[in-house]
PDB file of C-alpha atoms in Angstrom:
ATOM      1  CA  UNK A 329      17.197   3.257  43.490  1.00 40.00           C
ATOM      2  CA  UNK A 330      16.838   2.155  39.857  1.00 46.00           C
ATOM      3  CA  UNK A 331      13.578   2.690  38.004  1.00 54.00           C
ATOM      4  CA  UNK A 332      11.449  -0.480  38.122  1.00 53.00           C
ATOM      5  CA  UNK A 333      10.795  -0.240  34.373  1.00 55.00           C
ATOM      6  CA  UNK A 334      14.507  -0.221  33.665  1.00 58.00           C
ATOM      7  CA  UNK A 335      15.031  -3.222  35.929  1.00 60.00           C
ATOM      8  CA  UNK A 336      12.262  -5.115  34.167  1.00 60.00           C
ATOM      9  CA  UNK A 337      13.800  -4.200  30.827  1.00 64.00           C
ATOM     10  CA  UNK A 338      16.690  -6.562  31.606  1.00 68.00           C
ATOM     11  CA  UNK A 339      14.323  -9.544  31.894  1.00 72.00           C
ATOM     12  CA  UNK A 340      13.670  -9.953  28.174  1.00 73.00           C
ATOM     13  CA  UNK A 341      17.229  -9.635  26.785  1.00 74.00           C
ATOM     14  CA  UNK A 342      18.389 -11.980  29.564  1.00 75.00           C
ATOM     15  CA  UNK A 343      16.542 -14.782  27.735  1.00 82.00           C
ATOM     16  CA  UNK A 344      18.681 -14.270  24.611  1.00 87.00           C
ATOM     17  CA  UNK A 345      21.512 -16.781  24.256  1.00 87.00           C
ATOM     18  CA  UNK A 346      22.606 -15.770  20.730  1.00 87.00           C
ATOM     19  CA  UNK A 347      22.562 -12.090  19.668  1.00 86.00           C
ATOM     20  CA  UNK A 348      21.431 -11.781  16.040  1.00 86.00           C
ATOM     21  CA  UNK A 349      23.002  -8.341  15.711  1.00 85.00           C
ATOM     22  CA  UNK A 350      21.330  -5.846  13.420  1.00 84.00           C
ATOM     23  CA  UNK A 351      18.383  -7.843  12.082  1.00 87.00           C
ATOM     24  CA  UNK A 352      15.004  -6.511  13.224  1.00 90.00           C
ATOM     25  CA  UNK A 353      13.262  -8.738  15.754  1.00 91.00           C
ATOM     26  CA  UNK A 354       9.994  -8.491  13.837  1.00 93.00           C
ATOM     27  CA  UNK A 355      11.707  -9.528  10.603  1.00 93.00           C
ATOM     28  CA  UNK A 356      13.083 -12.618  12.341  1.00 91.00           C
ATOM     29  CA  UNK A 357       9.598 -13.406  13.694  1.00 93.00           C
ATOM     30  CA  UNK A 358       8.055 -13.186  10.232  1.00 91.00           C
ATOM     31  CA  UNK A 359      10.801 -14.940   8.285  1.00 79.00           C
ATOM     32  CA  UNK A 360      10.794 -18.631   9.134  1.00 70.00           C
ATOM     33  CA  UNK A 361      11.652 -21.292   6.558  1.00 75.00           C
ATOM     34  CA  UNK A 362       8.164 -22.811   6.906  1.00 80.00           C
ATOM     35  CA  UNK A 363       6.415 -19.453   7.278  1.00 83.00           C
ATOM     36  CA  UNK A 364       6.340 -16.959  10.142  1.00 89.00           C
ATOM     37  CA  UNK A 365       7.967 -18.046  13.399  1.00 91.00           C
ATOM     38  CA  UNK A 366       5.279 -16.181  15.337  1.00 93.00           C
ATOM     39  CA  UNK A 367       1.692 -16.714  14.242  1.00 93.00           C
ATOM     40  CA  UNK A 368       0.103 -13.654  12.696  1.00 93.00           C
ATOM     41  CA  UNK A 369      -2.643 -13.573  15.344  1.00 93.00           C
ATOM     42  CA  UNK A 370      -0.069 -13.603  18.159  1.00 93.00           C
ATOM     43  CA  UNK A 371       1.977 -10.917  16.386  1.00 94.00           C
ATOM     44  CA  UNK A 372      -1.111  -8.705  16.082  1.00 94.00           C
ATOM     45  CA  UNK A 373      -1.755  -9.117  19.825  1.00 92.00           C
ATOM     46  CA  UNK A 374       1.842  -8.067  20.477  1.00 92.00           C
ATOM     47  CA  UNK A 375       1.368  -4.944  18.357  1.00 93.00           C
ATOM     48  CA  UNK A 376      -1.760  -4.039  20.338  1.00 90.00           C
ATOM     49  CA  UNK A 377       0.130  -4.016  23.655  1.00 86.00           C
ATOM     50  CA  UNK A 378       0.189  -0.577  25.251  1.00 77.00           C
ATOM     51  CA  UNK A 379       3.349   1.419  25.786  1.00 71.00           C
ATOM     52  CA  UNK A 380       2.419   2.830  29.188  1.00 71.00           C
ATOM     53  CA  UNK A 381       3.705  -0.128  31.189  1.00 69.00           C
ATOM     54  CA  UNK A 382       6.737  -2.196  30.177  1.00 73.00           C
ATOM     55  CA  UNK A 383       5.377  -5.051  32.315  1.00 75.00           C
ATOM     56  CA  UNK A 384       2.500  -5.557  29.833  1.00 80.00           C
ATOM     57  CA  UNK A 385       4.986  -5.978  27.022  1.00 85.00           C
ATOM     58  CA  UNK A 386       7.501  -8.243  28.747  1.00 85.00           C
ATOM     59  CA  UNK A 387       5.646 -11.565  28.539  1.00 86.00           C
ATOM     60  CA  UNK A 388       4.868 -11.305  24.807  1.00 89.00           C
ATOM     61  CA  UNK A 389       8.443 -10.182  24.092  1.00 89.00           C
ATOM     62  CA  UNK A 390       9.906 -13.044  26.130  1.00 89.00           C
ATOM     63  CA  UNK A 391       7.612 -15.434  24.234  1.00 91.00           C
ATOM     64  CA  UNK A 392       8.955 -13.958  20.984  1.00 91.00           C
ATOM     65  CA  UNK A 393      12.532 -14.624  22.107  1.00 91.00           C
ATOM     66  CA  UNK A 394      11.625 -18.227  22.955  1.00 91.00           C
ATOM     67  CA  UNK A 395       9.951 -18.686  19.557  1.00 92.00           C
ATOM     68  CA  UNK A 396      13.210 -17.555  17.976  1.00 91.00           C
ATOM     69  CA  UNK A 397      15.077 -20.287  19.832  1.00 92.00           C
ATOM     70  CA  UNK A 398      16.559 -17.777  22.274  1.00 92.00           C
ATOM     71  CA  UNK A 399      18.381 -16.094  19.384  1.00 90.00           C
ATOM     72  CA  UNK A 400      17.354 -12.458  18.930  1.00 90.00           C
ATOM     73  CA  UNK A 401      18.827  -8.992  18.357  1.00 90.00           C
ATOM     74  CA  UNK A 402      19.428  -7.692  21.883  1.00 90.00           C
ATOM     75  CA  UNK A 403      19.766  -4.011  20.929  1.00 89.00           C
ATOM     76  CA  UNK A 404      16.534  -4.035  18.909  1.00 90.00           C
ATOM     77  CA  UNK A 405      14.667  -5.706  21.780  1.00 89.00           C
ATOM     78  CA  UNK A 406      15.905  -3.153  24.309  1.00 86.00           C
ATOM     79  CA  UNK A 407      15.117  -0.146  22.130  1.00 88.00           C
ATOM     80  CA  UNK A 408      11.686  -1.525  21.301  1.00 90.00           C
ATOM     81  CA  UNK A 409      10.852  -2.128  24.968  1.00 86.00           C
ATOM     82  CA  UNK A 410      11.851   1.418  25.862  1.00 85.00           C
ATOM     83  CA  UNK A 411      10.160   3.015  22.841  1.00 87.00           C
ATOM     84  CA  UNK A 412       7.018   0.938  22.176  1.00 90.00           C
ATOM     85  CA  UNK A 413       5.231   3.816  20.460  1.00 91.00           C
ATOM     86  CA  UNK A 414       2.797   3.673  17.535  1.00 92.00           C
ATOM     87  CA  UNK A 415       5.693   4.542  15.218  1.00 93.00           C
ATOM     88  CA  UNK A 416       7.810   1.664  16.593  1.00 93.00           C
ATOM     89  CA  UNK A 417       4.869  -0.735  16.236  1.00 93.00           C
ATOM     90  CA  UNK A 418       4.451   0.368  12.607  1.00 94.00           C
ATOM     91  CA  UNK A 419       8.124  -0.434  11.965  1.00 93.00           C
ATOM     92  CA  UNK A 420       7.613  -3.860  13.518  1.00 94.00           C
ATOM     93  CA  UNK A 421       4.567  -4.476  11.313  1.00 94.00           C
ATOM     94  CA  UNK A 422       6.499  -3.430   8.204  1.00 93.00           C
ATOM     95  CA  UNK A 423       9.413  -5.688   9.099  1.00 93.00           C
ATOM     96  CA  UNK A 424       7.190  -8.680   9.944  1.00 94.00           C
ATOM     97  CA  UNK A 425       5.262  -8.383   6.692  1.00 91.00           C
ATOM     98  CA  UNK A 426       8.438  -7.314   4.801  1.00 82.00           C
ATOM     99  CA  UNK A 427       7.256  -3.896   3.644  1.00 55.00           C
ATOM    100  CA  UNK A 428       9.866  -1.181   3.170  1.00 49.00           C
ATOM    101  CA  UNK A 429       9.937   1.427   5.911  1.00 46.00           C
ATOM    102  CA  UNK A 430       8.855   4.930   4.956  1.00 48.00           C
ATOM    103  CA  UNK A 431      10.495   8.150   6.071  1.00 44.00           C
ATOM    104  CA  UNK A 432       7.261   9.406   7.625  1.00 47.00           C
ATOM    105  CA  UNK A 433       5.087   6.939   9.457  1.00 45.00           C
ATOM    106  CA  UNK A 434       2.735   8.938  11.680  1.00 44.00           C
ATOM    107  CA  UNK A 435       0.134   6.263  12.398  1.00 48.00           C
ATOM    108  CA  UNK A 436       0.259   2.627  13.365  1.00 47.00           C
ATOM    109  CA  UNK A 437      -1.664   0.183  11.175  1.00 50.00           C
ATOM    110  CA  UNK A 438      -5.209  -0.673  12.150  1.00 54.00           C
ATOM    111  CA  UNK A 439      -5.268  -4.124  13.694  1.00 54.00           C
TER     112      UNK A 439
END
């Protein structure tokens, strides 16, 4: 029997109708023509989601896909759902606020 977390993982990418390829999801969320696609307060709530249970992360990630008009990078979404660690959240924060990633990023930003 398949792991429930893995089965749930399919829920979010299933909402994507147009794969954006290699762009970071967080960069797409922070880079709208009229400002960020996802409000900063909502993005901060997303970053605060725990990594112990994929189910906690699914709704905010699905909302992110919908905010992007169902166009998102499928591979980045899948990897992020499986590896929602403080380091991954720091990368998302850097991409959303367009800061260059550093080689060593041991701690997530304080939100």
